[in-house]
Structures are given as C-alpha cells and as structure tokens.
Amino acid sequence: MPTALSSVAVFCGSRFGSNPAYAEAAAATGRGLAEAGFRLIYGGGKVGLMGVVADAALAAGGTVSGVIPRFLQSREVMHDGVENLLVTDSMHDRKQSMFEDADAFLVLPGGLGTFDEFFEILTWRQLRLHDKPILIVDVGGWARALTGTIDRAIADGFADPSARALFEHLPDVPQALARLAELGRTARTVHAGDPAML
Ligand code: AMP
C-alpha cells in the first residue's frame, strides 16, 4: 500500500557531466520538487549535479535534507546552505538513512556512485524490502545503457521479466515531476480511504 509521499531522494552525479542538458535537468528537478512541496533528500554536497539540485530547491524555497558521510565532507564540499545536514559515519549509513527517509527515488544522470545507489534501492525493492517508487529520468538518453543492462540480464535468464516493473522510465524532468504528483495524489487517496488509517 502506498504511504504518503512527501520526501523525494534524488541520486545524481557529483560531476556536471558533458551535456549541459544534465545541469538544466538537475535545476528543473530541484525547482520542481520545491514548487510541488516535496522535501528533497540528497547526498549533501555542493558539487556537480548534486549541488545544482540542492541550490535550485533552496532558491525556490524548498526544504532540503543532505546526508553526507564524514570522510566525504571535504571531497564533496559539504553544502553549507543546507540547514538540515546529517553527517554519517559511513557510506552505508548514508544510503540507509536516505533510503529510510525517502518516500520515492528520482535518478538523474550520474556516474558509478549514482549507479550504485540506483541498483541498491532497485535490488532492495526486488527483495520486497520496500515498495517505494523508483523513477529514472532519462535526460538525453543517458539511462539507455543502464536499462539495457537490465534488459540483457532478463534476456539471459538472470533476472525475472518482472524486474522491469520495479522502476519507471521517464523521458524528461517535467514528466517525472508529473508522475511524482500523480503518485502523491494516489498515496493520499489511499490513505484517506483506508479504514485502518482512521
Ligand atoms: P557519482 O555518480 O559517482 O558522481 O556519485 C554520486 C554520489 O554517489 C556521490 O554522492 C557519491 O558520494 C556517491 N558514491 C560514490 N561512490 C559510491 C559508492 N561506491 N557507493 C555508494 N555511493 C557512492
């Protein structure tokens, strides 16, 4: 059963990437989440797309929570504009905290760390440890190879075809934000009508 959707974790690159469309998408995501009233949860840095998402959400008056492991505090140049910053002891604690705090996950362009974060919540959903929406935003086609890898695992018999339903593939930020709003409405409707919640 969906729970209320109020906090969205964004996984994305700690670099800007080579296509300017990536930073534009990150800014549109931060702004859009704030305007829709979602709290942003992210990796706590001010570098690359991570910093762009956080800055845009803050500029639009949004609530932002950052979660950064102690050893990355300087490397990822911790964002001092984010009031709600949690410093964790390890990478695992960071991912666990972001996972527990978020009601949904948005995956924007990124590198190995972004892949790791995506696959971790994907495999946890496969194991039924959670049922939170996972949305990949395929800006400029960056996610094609990633989803192609999953398709190949299915074709090779290493993953069940149902694995494709564990995440949603959205072509751009406006459609991802629209889908989040829709999921938020569904969650609220189910909550309001559920006698167990009264
Ligand atoms: P990247 O996509 O590689 O730029 O990394 C994006 C985010 O993932 C950053 O916040 C990194 O700290 C984080 N990250 C990098 N490497 C890993 C890893 N091995 N496991 C989990 N997160 C990582």
GROMACS .gro file of C-alpha atoms and ligand atoms in nm:
model
  221
    1MET     CA    1   0.000   0.000   0.000
    2PRO     CA    2   0.144   0.341  -0.086
    3THR     CA    3   0.231   0.567   0.205
    4ALA     CA    4   0.202   0.945   0.191
    5LEU     CA    5   0.456   1.088  -0.049
    6SER     CA    6   0.629   1.393   0.091
    7SER     CA    7   1.005   1.335   0.066
    8VAL     CA    8   1.193   1.251  -0.251
    9ALA     CA    9   1.554   1.131  -0.261
   10VAL     CA   10   1.748   1.236  -0.569
   11PHE     CA   11   2.051   1.035  -0.681
   12CYS     CA   12   2.273   1.209  -0.935
   13GLY     CA   13   2.630   1.286  -1.033
   14SER     CA   14   2.886   1.462  -0.818
   15ARG     CA   15   3.014   1.599  -1.152
   16PHE     CA   16   2.831   1.808  -1.411
   17GLY     CA   17   2.873   1.563  -1.698
   18SER     CA   18   2.950   1.660  -2.055
   19ASN     CA   19   2.600   1.760  -2.170
   20PRO     CA   20   2.467   2.098  -2.045
   21ALA     CA   21   2.120   1.942  -2.051
   22TYR     CA   22   2.217   1.746  -1.739
   23ALA     CA   23   2.262   2.056  -1.523
   24GLU     CA   24   1.946   2.209  -1.669
   25ALA     CA   25   1.756   1.894  -1.574
   26ALA     CA   26   1.906   1.896  -1.224
   27ALA     CA   27   1.798   2.259  -1.175
   28ALA     CA   28   1.449   2.187  -1.307
   29THR     CA   29   1.425   1.892  -1.069
   30GLY     CA   30   1.524   2.090  -0.760
   31ARG     CA   31   1.290   2.377  -0.851
   32GLY     CA   32   1.004   2.145  -0.944
   33LEU     CA   33   1.028   1.941  -0.623
   34ALA     CA   34   1.026   2.259  -0.414
   35GLU     CA   35   0.733   2.410  -0.603
   36ALA     CA   36   0.535   2.088  -0.561
   37GLY     CA   37   0.604   2.092  -0.186
   38PHE     CA   38   0.826   1.784  -0.177
   39ARG     CA   39   1.122   1.775   0.061
   40LEU     CA   40   1.447   1.699  -0.122
   41ILE     CA   41   1.680   1.441   0.029
   42TYR     CA   42   2.018   1.420  -0.137
   43GLY     CA   43   2.385   1.346  -0.081
   44GLY     CA   44   2.467   1.671   0.097
   45GLY     CA   45   2.739   1.802  -0.132
   46LYS     CA   46   2.760   2.123  -0.332
   47VAL     CA   47   2.950   1.975  -0.625
   48GLY     CA   48   2.822   1.873  -0.968
   49LEU     CA   49   2.458   1.796  -1.031
   50MET     CA   50   2.404   1.728  -0.660
   51GLY     CA   51   2.484   2.091  -0.582
   52VAL     CA   52   2.267   2.212  -0.871
   53VAL     CA   53   1.961   2.020  -0.747
   54ALA     CA   54   2.005   2.145  -0.390
   55ASP     CA   55   2.069   2.508  -0.491
   56ALA     CA   56   1.763   2.513  -0.716
   57ALA     CA   57   1.540   2.363  -0.447
   58LEU     CA   58   1.667   2.613  -0.188
   59ALA     CA   59   1.625   2.906  -0.429
   60ALA     CA   60   1.264   2.802  -0.484
   61GLY     CA   61   1.200   2.798  -0.109
   62GLY     CA   62   1.207   2.420  -0.072
   63THR     CA   63   1.306   2.206   0.224
   64VAL     CA   64   1.634   2.023   0.169
   65SER     CA   65   1.794   1.748   0.375
   66GLY     CA   66   2.152   1.644   0.299
   67VAL     CA   67   2.315   1.322   0.416
   68ILE     CA   68   2.692   1.304   0.384
   69PRO     CA   69   2.945   1.056   0.523
   70ARG     CA   70   3.217   1.212   0.738
   71PHE     CA   71   3.500   1.104   0.507
   72LEU     CA   72   3.338   1.279   0.208
   73GLN     CA   73   3.270   1.605   0.394
   74SER     CA   74   3.559   1.784   0.227
   75ARG     CA   75   3.579   1.590  -0.101
   76GLU     CA   76   3.216   1.656  -0.188
   77VAL     CA   77   3.242   2.006  -0.040
   78MET     CA   78   2.958   1.987   0.207
   79HIS     CA   79   2.677   2.230   0.125
   80ASP     CA   80   2.674   2.497   0.395
   81GLY     CA   81   2.346   2.645   0.270
   82VAL     CA   82   2.158   2.330   0.365
   83GLU     CA   83   2.036   2.367   0.723
   84ASN     CA   84   1.930   2.008   0.766
   85LEU     CA   85   2.260   1.824   0.715
   86LEU     CA   86   2.320   1.481   0.862
   87VAL     CA   87   2.680   1.360   0.883
   88THR     CA   88   2.702   0.982   0.893
   89ASP     CA   89   2.988   0.752   0.993
   90SER     CA   90   2.991   0.554   0.672
   91MET     CA   91   2.865   0.529   0.317
   92HIS     CA   92   2.632   0.251   0.426
   93ASP     CA   93   2.478   0.470   0.696
   94ARG     CA   94   2.428   0.746   0.441
   95LYS     CA   95   2.245   0.521   0.198
   96GLN     CA   96   2.040   0.361   0.478
   97SER     CA   97   1.936   0.700   0.610
   98MET     CA   98   1.841   0.833   0.266
   99PHE     CA   99   1.650   0.512   0.197
  100GLU     CA  100   1.452   0.526   0.523
  101ASP     CA  101   1.374   0.896   0.497
  102ALA     CA  102   1.254   0.897   0.135
  103ASP     CA  103   0.909   0.809   0.004
  104ALA     CA  104   1.029   0.791  -0.357
  105PHE     CA  105   1.355   0.800  -0.553
  106LEU     CA  106   1.448   1.004  -0.859
  107VAL     CA  107   1.758   0.902  -1.050
  108LEU     CA  108   1.922   1.171  -1.265
  109PRO     CA  109   2.237   1.140  -1.478
  110GLY     CA  110   2.544   1.037  -1.284
  111GLY     CA  111   2.840   0.804  -1.258
  112LEU     CA  112   2.935   0.497  -1.061
  113GLY     CA  113   2.803   0.629  -0.730
  114THR     CA  114   2.466   0.702  -0.888
  115PHE     CA  115   2.458   0.353  -1.042
  116ASP     CA  116   2.538   0.203  -0.703
  117GLU     CA  117   2.258   0.398  -0.534
  118PHE     CA  118   2.010   0.307  -0.807
  119PHE     CA  119   2.094  -0.063  -0.805
  120GLU     CA  120   2.086  -0.083  -0.429
  121ILE     CA  121   1.732   0.051  -0.394
  122LEU     CA  122   1.630  -0.150  -0.701
  123THR     CA  123   1.757  -0.476  -0.555
  124TRP     CA  124   1.600  -0.393  -0.218
  125ARG     CA  125   1.268  -0.350  -0.396
  126GLN     CA  126   1.324  -0.680  -0.577
  127LEU     CA  127   1.373  -0.840  -0.235
  128ARG     CA  128   1.049  -0.672  -0.119
  129LEU     CA  129   1.229  -0.475   0.149
  130HIS     CA  130   1.031  -0.174   0.029
  131ASP     CA  131   0.772  -0.072  -0.227
  132LYS     CA  132   0.874   0.289  -0.286
  133PRO     CA  133   0.859   0.429  -0.641
  134ILE     CA  134   1.189   0.450  -0.830
  135LEU     CA  135   1.189   0.688  -1.127
  136ILE     CA  136   1.476   0.709  -1.375
  137VAL     CA  137   1.483   1.038  -1.562
  138ASP     CA  138   1.640   0.962  -1.899
  139VAL     CA  139   1.776   1.310  -1.981
  140GLY     CA  140   1.949   1.299  -2.320
  141GLY     CA  141   1.925   0.920  -2.327
  142TRP     CA  142   2.189   0.874  -2.053
  143ALA     CA  143   1.995   0.585  -1.894
  144ARG     CA  144   1.956   0.378  -2.210
  145ALA     CA  145   2.268   0.173  -2.146
  146LEU     CA  146   2.171   0.125  -1.781
  147THR     CA  147   1.824  -0.009  -1.859
  148GLY     CA  148   1.977  -0.205  -2.150
  149THR     CA  149   2.195  -0.386  -1.899
  150ILE     CA  150   1.887  -0.485  -1.704
  151ASP     CA  151   1.711  -0.598  -2.024
  152ARG     CA  152   2.015  -0.810  -2.106
  153ALA     CA  153   2.008  -0.973  -1.762
  154ILE     CA  154   1.641  -1.058  -1.820
  155ALA     CA  155   1.713  -1.193  -2.170
  156ASP     CA  156   1.998  -1.404  -2.029
  157GLY     CA  157   1.772  -1.550  -1.762
  158PHE     CA  158   1.950  -1.380  -1.472
  159ALA     CA  159   1.657  -1.157  -1.379
  160ASP     CA  160   1.285  -1.208  -1.391
  161PRO     CA  161   1.096  -1.006  -1.656
  162SER     CA  162   0.902  -0.851  -1.368
  163ALA     CA  163   1.224  -0.668  -1.276
  164ARG     CA  164   1.131  -0.415  -1.545
  165ALA     CA  165   0.832  -0.311  -1.333
  166LEU     CA  166   1.047  -0.230  -1.030
  167PHE     CA  167   1.131   0.112  -1.172
  168GLU     CA  168   0.972   0.362  -1.406
  169HIS     CA  169   1.149   0.517  -1.700
  170LEU     CA  170   1.056   0.881  -1.764
  171PRO     CA  171   1.197   1.066  -2.065
  172ASP     CA  172   1.238   1.407  -1.902
  173VAL     CA  173   1.201   1.609  -1.582
  174PRO     CA  174   0.851   1.752  -1.647
  175GLN     CA  175   0.713   1.402  -1.698
  176ALA     CA  176   0.896   1.273  -1.391
  177LEU     CA  177   0.753   1.558  -1.179
  178ALA     CA  178   0.404   1.493  -1.319
  179ARG     CA  179   0.437   1.126  -1.231
  180LEU     CA  180   0.551   1.211  -0.877
  181ALA     CA  181   0.250   1.440  -0.834
  182GLU     CA  182   0.024   1.160  -0.955
  183LEU     CA  183   0.184   0.912  -0.714
  184GLY     CA  184   0.140   1.167  -0.435
  185ARG     CA  185  -0.230   1.202  -0.514
  186THR     CA  186  -0.278   0.823  -0.522
  187ALA     CA  187  -0.098   0.783  -0.191
  188ARG     CA  188  -0.314   1.046  -0.026
  189THR     CA  189  -0.636   0.899  -0.169
  190VAL     CA  190  -0.549   0.550  -0.048
  191HIS     CA  191  -0.461   0.689   0.294
  192ALA     CA  192  -0.782   0.887   0.325
  193GLY     CA  193  -0.998   0.591   0.226
  194ASP     CA  194  -0.818   0.327   0.430
  195PRO     CA  195  -1.019   0.240   0.742
  196ALA     CA  196  -0.703   0.109   0.907
  197MET     CA  197  -0.563   0.460   0.893
  198LEU     CA  198  -0.860   0.620   1.072
  199AMP     P1  199   2.883   0.976  -0.886
  199AMP     O1  200   2.760   0.937  -0.962
  199AMP     O2  201   2.991   0.873  -0.896
  199AMP     O3  202   2.929   1.115  -0.915
  199AMP     O4  203   2.842   0.975  -0.733
  199AMP     C1  204   2.721   1.031  -0.694
  199AMP     C2  205   2.705   1.011  -0.548
  199AMP     O5  206   2.722   0.874  -0.516
  199AMP     C3  207   2.802   1.089  -0.464
  199AMP     O6  208   2.733   1.142  -0.354
  199AMP     C4  209   2.898   0.986  -0.415
  199AMP     O7  210   2.942   1.011  -0.285
  199AMP     C5  211   2.815   0.863  -0.412
  199AMP     N1  212   2.901   0.746  -0.434
  199AMP     C6  213   3.019   0.739  -0.496
  199AMP     N2  214   3.069   0.615  -0.492
  199AMP     C7  215   2.982   0.540  -0.424
  199AMP     C8  216   2.977   0.405  -0.382
  199AMP     N3  217   3.072   0.318  -0.410
  199AMP     N4  218   2.870   0.365  -0.313
  199AMP     C9  219   2.773   0.450  -0.285
  199AMP     N5  220   2.770   0.579  -0.320
  199AMP    C10  221   2.874   0.624  -0.387
   0.00000   0.00000   0.00000
